[in-house]
CSV table of C-alpha atoms and ligand atoms in Angstrom, one decimal:
chain,number,residue,atom,x,y,z
A,775,MET,CA,3.0,83.9,84.9
A,776,SER,CA,4.2,81.2,81.8
A,777,PRO,CA,1.6,79.6,80.3
A,778,VAL,CA,3.4,76.3,81.9
A,779,LEU,CA,3.1,78.0,85.5
A,780,ALA,CA,-0.9,78.5,84.8
A,781,ARG,CA,-1.5,75.0,83.7
A,782,ALA,CA,0.4,73.4,86.3
A,783,ALA,CA,-1.0,75.5,88.9
A,784,ALA,CA,-4.3,74.9,87.6
A,785,LEU,CA,-4.2,71.2,87.2
A,786,PRO,CA,-4.9,69.0,90.0
A,787,GLY,CA,-2.2,66.2,91.0
A,788,ALA,CA,-0.1,68.3,88.2
A,789,PRO,CA,3.4,69.2,88.6
A,790,GLN,CA,3.7,71.1,92.3
A,791,LEU,CA,5.6,73.9,90.5
A,792,ALA,CA,4.7,77.5,91.9
A,793,ARG,CA,6.1,81.0,92.5
A,794,VAL,CA,5.7,81.4,96.1
A,795,ARG,CA,6.5,85.2,97.9
A,796,GLY,CA,9.0,85.2,94.8
A,797,GLU,CA,10.5,81.9,94.6
A,798,LEU,CA,10.1,79.3,92.0
A,799,GLN,CA,9.1,75.9,94.3
A,800,LEU,CA,8.6,72.3,93.3
A,801,GLU,CA,6.5,70.3,95.7
A,802,GLY,CA,7.4,73.2,97.9
A,803,HIS,CA,11.0,73.2,97.7
A,804,ALA,CA,12.7,76.5,96.7
A,805,LEU,CA,14.9,75.4,93.2
A,806,ALA,CA,17.7,78.5,94.0
A,807,GLU,CA,18.0,77.0,97.5
A,808,LEU,CA,18.3,73.4,96.1
A,809,ALA,CA,20.8,74.8,93.8
A,810,ARG,CA,23.1,76.5,96.5
A,811,ARG,CA,23.0,73.5,98.0
A,812,HIS,CA,23.4,70.7,95.4
A,813,GLY,CA,25.5,72.9,92.5
A,814,THR,CA,24.5,73.6,88.9
A,815,PRO,CA,23.3,72.4,86.4
A,816,LEU,CA,20.6,70.6,88.4
A,817,TYR,CA,17.7,68.4,87.1
A,818,VAL,CA,15.2,68.5,89.9
A,819,TYR,CA,12.2,66.3,89.4
A,820,SER,CA,8.8,66.2,91.4
A,821,ARG,CA,7.9,62.4,92.2
A,822,GLY,CA,4.4,63.3,93.3
A,823,ALA,CA,4.3,64.7,90.0
A,824,MET,CA,5.2,61.5,88.0
A,825,ARG,CA,3.1,59.6,90.3
A,826,ALA,CA,-0.1,61.5,89.2
A,827,ALA,CA,0.9,61.5,85.9
A,828,LEU,CA,0.7,57.7,85.8
A,829,ALA,CA,-2.5,57.5,87.9
A,830,ALA,CA,-4.3,59.3,85.5
A,831,TYR,CA,-3.4,56.6,82.7
A,832,GLN,CA,-4.2,54.0,85.4
A,833,ARG,CA,-7.4,55.3,86.8
A,834,ALA,CA,-8.9,55.4,82.9
A,835,LEU,CA,-7.8,51.7,82.2
A,836,ALA,CA,-9.3,50.7,86.0
A,837,GLY,CA,-11.2,47.6,85.7
A,838,ARG,CA,-10.2,46.5,82.1
A,839,PRO,CA,-7.0,44.1,81.5
A,840,HIS,CA,-4.3,46.6,81.1
A,841,LEU,CA,-0.4,47.6,81.3
A,842,VAL,CA,1.0,50.6,81.4
A,843,CYS,CA,4.6,50.3,80.2
A,844,TYR,CA,6.5,53.3,80.8
A,845,ALA,CA,8.7,54.4,77.7
A,846,MET,CA,11.9,54.8,79.8
A,847,LYS,CA,14.0,56.4,77.0
A,848,ALA,CA,12.4,59.8,77.9
A,849,ASN,CA,14.0,59.4,81.4
A,850,SER,CA,16.3,56.2,82.5
A,851,SER,CA,17.6,57.4,85.8
A,852,LEU,CA,17.2,54.5,88.4
A,853,ALA,CA,15.2,56.6,91.2
A,854,VAL,CA,12.7,57.5,88.2
A,855,LEU,CA,12.4,53.9,87.4
A,856,GLN,CA,12.2,52.7,90.9
A,857,THR,CA,9.5,55.1,91.6
A,858,PHE,CA,6.8,53.8,88.6
A,859,ALA,CA,8.0,50.1,89.2
A,860,GLU,CA,6.8,50.8,92.8
A,861,ALA,CA,3.6,52.4,91.6
A,862,GLY,CA,2.7,49.2,89.3
A,863,SER,CA,3.9,50.3,86.1
A,864,GLY,CA,5.7,48.4,83.5
A,865,PHE,CA,8.4,49.6,81.1
A,866,ASP,CA,8.9,49.9,77.2
A,867,ILE,CA,12.7,49.3,76.4
A,868,VAL,CA,14.6,49.7,73.1
A,869,SER,CA,17.8,48.5,74.3
A,870,ALA,CA,19.6,45.8,76.4
A,871,GLY,CA,21.1,48.4,78.3
A,872,GLU,CA,17.4,49.6,79.4
A,873,LEU,CA,16.4,46.3,80.2
A,874,ALA,CA,19.7,46.1,82.6
A,875,ARG,CA,18.6,49.7,83.8
A,876,VAL,CA,14.8,48.3,84.8
A,877,LEU,CA,16.1,45.5,86.7
A,878,ALA,CA,18.5,47.4,88.5
A,879,ALA,CA,15.4,49.7,89.5
A,880,GLY,CA,13.5,46.7,90.9
A,881,GLY,CA,11.3,46.7,87.9
A,882,ARG,CA,10.0,43.5,86.5
A,883,ALA,CA,10.7,41.7,83.2
A,884,ASP,CA,7.5,40.3,82.7
A,885,ARG,CA,5.8,43.8,82.8
A,886,THR,CA,8.5,44.9,80.0
A,887,VAL,CA,8.0,44.9,76.3
A,888,PHE,CA,11.1,45.4,74.0
A,889,SER,CA,10.6,47.6,71.0
A,890,GLY,CA,13.1,49.2,68.5
A,891,VAL,CA,14.2,48.9,64.8
A,892,GLY,CA,17.4,47.5,65.5
A,893,LYS,CA,17.6,44.5,68.1
A,894,ARG,CA,20.7,42.5,68.0
A,895,ARG,CA,20.8,39.0,68.5
A,896,ASP,CA,22.6,39.2,72.0
A,897,GLU,CA,20.1,41.7,73.0
A,898,MET,CA,17.3,39.5,72.1
A,899,ALA,CA,18.9,36.7,74.1
A,900,LEU,CA,19.3,38.5,77.0
A,901,ALA,CA,15.6,39.7,76.8
A,902,LEU,CA,14.5,36.1,76.6
A,903,GLU,CA,16.6,35.1,79.2
A,904,ALA,CA,15.2,37.6,81.3
A,905,GLY,CA,11.6,37.0,80.4
A,906,VAL,CA,10.2,40.0,79.3
A,907,ARG,CA,6.6,40.2,78.3
A,908,CYS,CA,6.9,40.7,74.6
A,909,PHE,CA,9.0,41.4,71.7
A,910,ASN,CA,7.4,44.4,69.7
A,911,VAL,CA,9.0,43.1,66.0
A,912,GLU,CA,9.4,46.1,63.2
A,913,SER,CA,10.3,43.5,60.3
A,914,VAL,CA,10.4,40.1,59.0
A,915,GLY,CA,13.8,40.5,59.1
A,916,GLU,CA,13.8,40.7,62.8
A,917,LEU,CA,11.2,38.0,63.0
A,918,ARG,CA,12.9,35.4,61.3
A,919,LEU,CA,16.1,36.5,63.7
A,920,LEU,CA,14.0,36.3,66.5
A,921,ASP,CA,12.7,32.8,66.0
A,922,GLU,CA,16.1,31.5,65.8
A,923,VAL,CA,17.6,32.9,68.7
A,924,ALA,CA,14.4,31.7,70.5
A,925,ARG,CA,14.7,28.2,69.3
A,926,ALA,CA,18.3,28.2,70.4
A,927,HIS,CA,17.3,28.9,74.0
A,928,GLY,CA,14.8,26.6,73.8
A,929,VAL,CA,11.6,28.7,74.3
A,930,ARG,CA,9.1,30.7,72.6
A,931,ALA,CA,9.4,34.2,72.0
A,932,PRO,CA,6.2,36.5,72.8
A,933,THR,CA,6.0,38.3,69.5
A,934,SER,CA,3.8,41.4,68.6
A,935,LEU,CA,4.4,43.1,65.1
A,936,ARG,CA,4.5,47.1,65.3
A,937,VAL,CA,2.3,48.1,62.5
A,938,ASN,CA,2.9,51.4,60.5
A,939,PRO,CA,-0.6,52.4,60.1
A,940,ASP,CA,0.2,55.3,57.7
A,941,VAL,CA,-1.9,57.7,59.3
A,942,ASP,CA,-2.7,60.6,56.7
A,943,ALA,CA,0.2,63.1,57.1
A,944,GLY,CA,-2.2,65.7,55.1
A,945,THR,CA,-4.6,65.7,58.2
A,946,HIS,CA,-2.3,65.3,61.0
A,947,PRO,CA,1.2,66.4,59.7
A,948,TYR,CA,2.6,66.5,63.2
A,949,ILE,CA,3.0,62.9,63.4
A,950,SER,CA,6.1,61.7,63.0
A,951,THR,CA,6.8,57.7,63.0
A,952,GLY,CA,3.4,56.3,61.7
A,953,LEU,CA,3.8,57.2,58.0
A,954,LYS,CA,5.3,55.3,55.1
A,955,SER,CA,8.4,57.3,55.0
A,956,ASN,CA,9.7,56.7,58.2
A,957,LYS,CA,11.8,53.6,59.2
A,958,PHE,CA,9.7,51.9,62.1
A,959,GLY,CA,7.3,49.4,62.1
A,960,VAL,CA,6.1,46.9,59.4
A,961,ALA,CA,4.0,48.4,56.9
A,962,HIS,CA,0.2,48.0,57.2
A,963,GLY,CA,-0.4,46.4,53.8
A,964,GLU,CA,2.6,43.8,54.5
A,965,ALA,CA,1.4,42.9,58.2
A,966,LEU,CA,-1.1,40.1,57.1
A,967,ALA,CA,1.5,38.5,55.1
A,968,ALA,CA,4.2,38.8,58.1
A,969,TYR,CA,1.2,37.5,60.5
A,970,ARG,CA,1.0,34.8,58.5
A,971,LEU,CA,4.7,34.1,58.4
A,972,ALA,CA,4.8,34.4,62.4
A,973,ALA,CA,2.4,31.8,62.8
A,974,THR,CA,4.3,29.1,61.1
A,975,LEU,CA,7.4,30.1,62.9
A,976,PRO,CA,7.9,27.4,65.7
A,977,GLY,CA,10.0,30.2,67.8
A,978,LEU,CA,7.7,32.4,68.2
A,979,ARG,CA,4.2,33.0,70.2
A,980,VAL,CA,2.2,35.5,68.4
A,981,GLU,CA,0.6,37.5,71.7
A,982,GLY,CA,-0.8,41.0,70.2
A,983,ILE,CA,-0.5,43.9,67.7
A,984,ASP,CA,0.9,47.3,68.4
A,985,CYS,CA,1.9,51.0,66.8
A,986,HIS,CA,3.6,54.2,67.9
A,987,ILE,CA,2.3,57.1,65.9
A,988,GLY,CA,4.8,59.7,67.1
A,989,SER,CA,5.7,62.0,70.0
A,990,GLN,CA,4.2,65.3,71.2
A,991,ILE,CA,1.0,64.7,70.0
A,992,THR,CA,-1.6,67.3,71.0
A,993,GLN,CA,-4.5,65.9,69.3
A,994,ILE,CA,-7.1,62.6,69.9
A,995,GLU,CA,-8.0,61.9,66.1
A,996,PRO,CA,-4.6,60.8,64.9
A,997,TYR,CA,-4.8,58.0,67.9
A,998,LEU,CA,-8.4,57.2,67.2
A,999,ASP,CA,-7.3,56.9,63.1
A,1000,ALA,CA,-4.1,54.6,63.8
A,1001,LEU,CA,-6.8,52.5,66.4
A,1002,ASP,CA,-9.2,52.1,63.9
A,1003,ARG,CA,-6.5,50.7,61.1
A,1004,LEU,CA,-5.0,48.4,63.8
A,1005,LEU,CA,-8.5,46.9,64.2
A,1006,ASP,CA,-9.0,46.4,60.8
A,1007,LEU,CA,-5.9,44.6,60.7
A,1008,VAL,CA,-7.0,42.6,63.9
A,1009,GLU,CA,-10.2,41.6,62.4
A,1010,SER,CA,-8.3,40.3,59.3
A,1011,VAL,CA,-5.5,38.4,61.1
A,1012,GLU,CA,-8.0,37.0,63.6
A,1013,GLY,CA,-10.2,35.6,60.5
A,1014,GLU,CA,-7.4,33.4,59.8
A,1015,GLY,CA,-7.5,31.8,63.0
A,1016,ILE,CA,-4.3,33.7,64.8
A,1017,GLU,CA,-5.3,35.1,68.1
A,1018,LEU,CA,-4.3,38.4,69.2
A,1019,HIS,CA,-4.4,38.8,73.0
A,1020,HIS,CA,-3.5,42.5,73.3
A,1021,ILE,CA,-3.2,45.4,71.5
A,1022,ASP,CA,-0.8,48.1,72.2
A,1023,VAL,CA,-1.6,51.7,71.2
A,1024,GLY,CA,2.2,53.1,71.6
A,1025,GLY,CA,2.7,56.6,73.4
A,1026,GLY,CA,3.2,59.8,71.9
A,1027,LEU,CA,1.1,62.1,74.0
A,1028,GLY,CA,2.3,65.8,74.0
A,1029,ILE,CA,2.7,68.0,77.3
A,1030,THR,CA,2.6,71.8,77.7
A,1031,TYR,CA,6.0,73.3,76.8
A,1032,ALA,CA,4.4,76.6,75.5
A,1033,ASP,CA,0.9,77.1,74.6
A,1034,GLU,CA,0.1,73.5,73.9
A,1035,SER,CA,-3.0,72.2,75.3
A,1036,PRO,CA,-2.7,68.3,75.1
A,1037,PRO,CA,-5.5,66.0,75.9
A,1038,ALA,CA,-5.5,64.9,79.5
A,1039,ALA,CA,-4.5,61.1,79.7
A,1040,ASP,CA,-7.6,60.1,81.0
A,1041,GLU,CA,-9.4,61.8,78.1
A,1042,LEU,CA,-7.4,60.1,75.7
A,1043,VAL,CA,-7.5,56.6,77.1
A,1044,GLY,CA,-11.1,57.0,77.6
A,1045,ARG,CA,-12.0,57.9,73.9
A,1046,LEU,CA,-9.5,54.9,72.9
A,1047,LEU,CA,-11.6,52.4,74.8
A,1048,ALA,CA,-14.8,53.6,74.1
A,1049,ARG,CA,-13.7,53.2,70.1
A,1050,MET,CA,-12.4,49.6,70.9
A,1051,ASP,CA,-15.9,49.0,72.7
A,1052,ALA,CA,-17.8,50.6,69.6
A,1053,ARG,CA,-16.2,47.8,67.5
A,1054,GLY,CA,-16.4,45.1,69.9
A,1055,HIS,CA,-13.0,44.6,71.1
A,1056,GLY,CA,-13.9,45.9,74.6
A,1057,GLY,CA,-12.2,42.6,76.4
A,1058,ARG,CA,-9.2,43.0,74.8
A,1059,GLU,CA,-6.1,43.7,77.0
A,1060,VAL,CA,-4.8,47.3,76.3
A,1061,LEU,CA,-1.0,48.3,76.5
A,1062,LEU,CA,0.1,51.6,76.7
A,1063,GLU,CA,4.0,53.2,76.1
A,1064,PRO,CA,3.3,56.7,77.4
A,1065,GLY,CA,7.2,58.4,77.9
A,1066,ARG,CA,7.1,62.4,77.6
A,1067,SER,CA,3.4,62.3,79.5
A,1068,LEU,CA,4.7,60.5,82.4
A,1069,VAL,CA,7.7,62.6,83.3
A,1070,GLY,CA,8.1,65.9,81.0
A,1071,ASN,CA,6.3,68.1,83.3
A,1072,ALA,CA,7.6,67.1,86.4
A,1073,GLY,CA,11.4,68.2,86.1
A,1074,VAL,CA,13.1,71.4,85.6
A,1075,LEU,CA,16.8,72.2,84.8
A,1076,VAL,CA,18.3,74.7,87.2
A,1077,THR,CA,21.4,76.8,85.9
A,1078,GLU,CA,23.3,79.5,87.2
A,1079,VAL,CA,23.7,83.0,85.1
A,1080,LEU,CA,27.7,83.4,84.4
A,1081,TYR,CA,27.8,86.4,82.4
A,1082,LEU,CA,26.0,89.0,80.6
A,1083,LYS,CA,26.7,90.2,77.4
A,1084,PRO,CA,24.3,92.7,75.8
A,1085,GLY,CA,25.1,93.6,72.2
A,1086,GLU,CA,23.9,95.4,69.2
A,1087,VAL,CA,22.0,92.8,67.4
A,1088,ALA,CA,21.5,90.3,70.4
A,1089,ASN,CA,21.9,90.2,74.2
A,1090,PHE,CA,23.6,86.9,75.4
A,1091,CYS,CA,22.7,85.2,78.8
A,1092,VAL,CA,25.3,83.0,79.3
A,1093,VAL,CA,24.3,80.3,81.8
A,1094,ASP,CA,26.3,77.0,83.1
A,1095,ALA,CA,23.9,74.5,81.4
A,1096,ALA,CA,24.4,73.8,77.8
A,1097,MET,CA,23.4,71.6,74.8
A,1098,ASN,CA,25.0,68.7,76.6
A,1099,ASP,CA,23.0,68.9,79.6
A,1100,LEU,CA,19.6,69.6,77.4
A,1101,THR,CA,19.6,69.2,73.9
A,1102,ARG,CA,16.2,69.5,72.6
A,1103,PRO,CA,16.3,73.4,71.8
A,1104,ALA,CA,20.0,72.6,69.7
A,1105,LEU,CA,18.2,69.5,68.2
A,1106,TYR,CA,14.5,69.9,67.3
A,1107,ASP,CA,14.8,73.7,67.6
A,1108,ALA,CA,12.3,73.1,70.7
A,1109,TYR,CA,10.9,75.9,73.1
A,1110,MET,CA,11.2,75.2,76.3
A,1111,GLY,CA,10.1,77.7,79.2
A,1112,ILE,CA,12.5,79.6,81.2
A,1113,GLU,CA,11.9,81.3,84.8
A,1114,PRO,CA,13.9,82.9,87.0
A,1115,CYS,CA,14.2,80.6,90.5
A,1116,THR,CA,13.8,83.7,92.5
A,1117,ALA,CA,11.9,86.9,91.0
A,1118,ARG,CA,13.6,90.2,90.9
A,1119,VAL,CA,12.0,93.6,91.2
A,1120,ASP,CA,15.2,95.5,91.6
A,1121,VAL,CA,16.4,95.2,87.8
A,1122,GLU,CA,14.0,95.7,84.6
A,1123,PRO,CA,13.5,92.8,82.2
A,1124,VAL,CA,15.7,92.7,79.3
A,1125,ARG,CA,15.4,90.6,76.3
A,1126,TRP,CA,17.9,87.8,76.6
A,1127,ASP,CA,18.8,84.5,74.2
A,1128,VAL,CA,20.0,82.4,77.0
A,1129,VAL,CA,23.1,80.2,75.7
A,1130,GLY,CA,25.5,77.7,77.1
A,1131,PRO,CA,28.8,77.8,77.3
A,1132,VAL,CA,29.7,75.1,74.3
A,1133,CYS,CA,31.6,76.0,71.2
A,1134,GLU,CA,28.7,75.8,68.9
A,1135,SER,CA,26.6,78.4,68.1
A,1136,GLY,CA,23.7,75.8,68.0
A,1137,ASP,CA,23.9,75.6,72.0
A,1138,TRP,CA,21.3,77.9,72.8
A,1139,LEU,CA,18.4,76.8,75.6
A,1140,GLY,CA,16.1,79.9,74.7
A,1141,ARG,CA,15.7,82.8,72.7
A,1142,GLN,CA,14.4,86.3,73.0
A,1143,ARG,CA,13.2,85.5,76.5
A,1144,ASP,CA,12.4,88.8,78.4
A,1145,LEU,CA,14.2,88.3,81.8
A,1146,ALA,CA,15.2,90.3,84.8
A,1147,VAL,CA,18.2,88.8,85.8
A,1148,GLN,CA,21.8,89.5,87.6
A,1149,VAL,CA,25.2,87.4,87.0
A,1150,GLY,CA,25.2,84.5,90.1
A,1151,ASP,CA,20.9,84.5,89.7
A,1152,HIS,CA,19.6,81.1,89.1
A,1153,LEU,CA,17.1,80.1,85.9
A,1154,ALA,CA,15.0,77.1,85.6
A,1155,VAL,CA,14.5,75.4,82.4
A,1156,LEU,CA,10.8,74.1,82.5
A,1157,SER,CA,9.4,71.1,81.4
A,1158,ALA,CA,12.8,69.5,81.1
A,1159,GLY,CA,11.4,65.9,82.8
A,1160,ALA,CA,11.9,64.2,79.4
A,1161,TYR,CA,14.3,63.9,76.9
A,1162,GLY,CA,16.8,65.9,79.0
A,1163,MET,CA,19.5,64.2,81.4
A,1164,ALA,CA,18.1,61.0,79.3
A,1165,MET,CA,19.9,62.6,76.3
A,1166,ALA,CA,22.8,64.1,77.9
A,1167,SER,CA,26.1,63.9,76.8
A,1168,ASN,CA,30.0,64.9,77.8
A,1169,TYR,CA,30.5,67.1,75.0
A,1170,ASN,CA,33.4,69.2,75.3
A,1171,THR,CA,34.4,67.2,78.3
A,1172,ARG,CA,31.6,68.4,80.7
A,1173,PRO,CA,30.7,66.0,83.2
A,1174,ARG,CA,26.9,65.4,83.4
A,1175,ALA,CA,24.4,67.1,86.0
A,1176,ALA,CA,23.6,66.0,89.4
A,1177,GLU,CA,19.5,65.0,89.6
A,1178,VAL,CA,17.4,65.4,92.8
A,1179,MET,CA,14.1,63.8,93.3
A,1180,VAL,CA,11.7,66.2,95.8
A,1181,ASP,CA,9.2,63.8,97.3
A,1182,GLY,CA,7.0,65.4,100.0
A,1183,GLU,CA,9.3,67.0,102.8
A,1184,ALA,CA,12.0,64.5,101.3
A,1185,VAL,CA,14.7,65.7,99.1
A,1186,HIS,CA,17.0,62.8,97.7
A,1187,LEU,CA,20.0,63.1,95.5
A,1188,ILE,CA,19.7,60.4,92.7
A,1189,ARG,CA,22.3,60.6,91.0
A,1190,GLU,CA,26.0,62.8,91.9
A,1191,ARG,CA,27.2,65.4,89.9
A,1192,GLU,CA,29.8,63.5,87.1
A,1193,GLN,CA,33.2,63.9,87.8
A,1194,VAL,CA,35.9,64.8,85.2
A,1195,GLN,CA,38.2,61.8,86.2
A,1196,ASP,CA,34.8,59.6,85.1
A,1197,LEU,CA,35.0,60.7,81.7
A,1198,PHE,CA,38.6,59.3,81.1
A,1199,VAL,CA,37.6,55.6,82.6
A,1200,GLY,CA,38.2,53.2,79.6
A,1201,GLU,CA,40.8,55.6,77.8
A,1202,ARG,CA,44.1,54.7,77.3
A,1203,LEU,CA,47.3,56.6,75.9
A,1204,ILE,CA,49.3,54.9,73.5
A,1205,PRO,CA,52.4,53.1,74.7
A,1206,ARG,CA,55.7,55.5,73.9
B,122,PLP,C1,9.7,57.0,72.2
B,122,PLP,C2,8.6,55.7,72.5
B,122,PLP,C3,7.7,56.1,73.0
B,122,PLP,C4,7.6,57.5,73.7
B,122,PLP,O1,7.3,58.4,73.2
B,122,PLP,P1,6.6,59.6,74.1
B,122,PLP,O2,6.5,60.4,73.1
B,122,PLP,O3,7.8,59.8,75.0
B,122,PLP,O4,5.5,59.2,74.6
B,122,PLP,C5,6.8,54.9,73.1
B,122,PLP,N1,7.1,53.8,71.9
B,122,PLP,C6,8.1,53.6,71.6
B,122,PLP,C7,8.1,52.7,70.6
B,122,PLP,C8,8.9,54.8,71.5
B,122,PLP,O5,10.1,54.7,70.5
């Protein structure tokens, strides 16, 4: 059994992914059967796994003023957002399009924070009209523009500064967004001056402070380092009489793709709260922006084996899912577990490179995988719930996959398979 499956089976309330009499099942539903019914490529999500992942954060924060804001760029399908909205989650958005999705799914603007390094004027206006909870501002230029847009609307924009804590890359080389060299946030050394400015701008209402130091983080220490840097700043800012209501520690908690063992969400949150208490900040509202850790292990991508091409240097297993459906391997050289949906005892495992039909050598889903498969079999790419469908494209004029959400006994088709004619919408031929 792969480490992901072992971990899933071992964790209470974790993704209900298990092999039963040879059949890989999610919440008791055989993936091969779902593939036959709905076609492939097919994303399948466990609603229970998403709820359990959110509940772990909420449990750890219980008894404190808090808001978990699901960073929806990880998976922005409406039924996923609906699942989180119904469970009391807020949202972290990075565009006006994402705000529209939150509202369409029944989420609340007043539980939504607006992040992103390049917000446009029209996006600010839409977010103000909807009444978002807070703008996470990433530059002095953005502070000035937000002030202008808010005054034009006759309102004050709730504002937090995204601070780049410059957590030491030497000790924590896996951090990708919290360094001085990254485009994100206001530099720690410039943040106090930016708060002084924000406090004088009549269109802004300073509400809090935030950071987001990276993604797929598997250690607690960088979070504690970043929190310390944030609290230092909170103390300086409040020392000047500018009150900060909330602290937003961002997202970034990693999941298991291969053999990573990230801390559990409640363990991470427990350590963060303990540090805040120890420094006398226990009463402050805490915001978190988890994305991947809420959905990543709750989903798989199911694909059919089209051809087997044994070769001299490599053996290729050609499947009907490709880099346009799941881009993480091509984009980040990322490892994702691959399991046959139905275990075979009648063929020997062979070492395959699992590749898609797209005309790019970078179009692969897994390399050097020992799999016992035949043409027509189904494979499941594991931990595909985050940054899978949300990053899918139509490259090679490939319609995007269908999505299914299982929920106990129920199976819901939450997105129909895209049709080729959908891909022509809005295109025009030139008059002859
Ligand atoms: C992407 C992002 C997140 C979520 O990151 P994950 O690694 O998916 O948890 C949170 N906050 C901001 C500002 C982001 O850009």
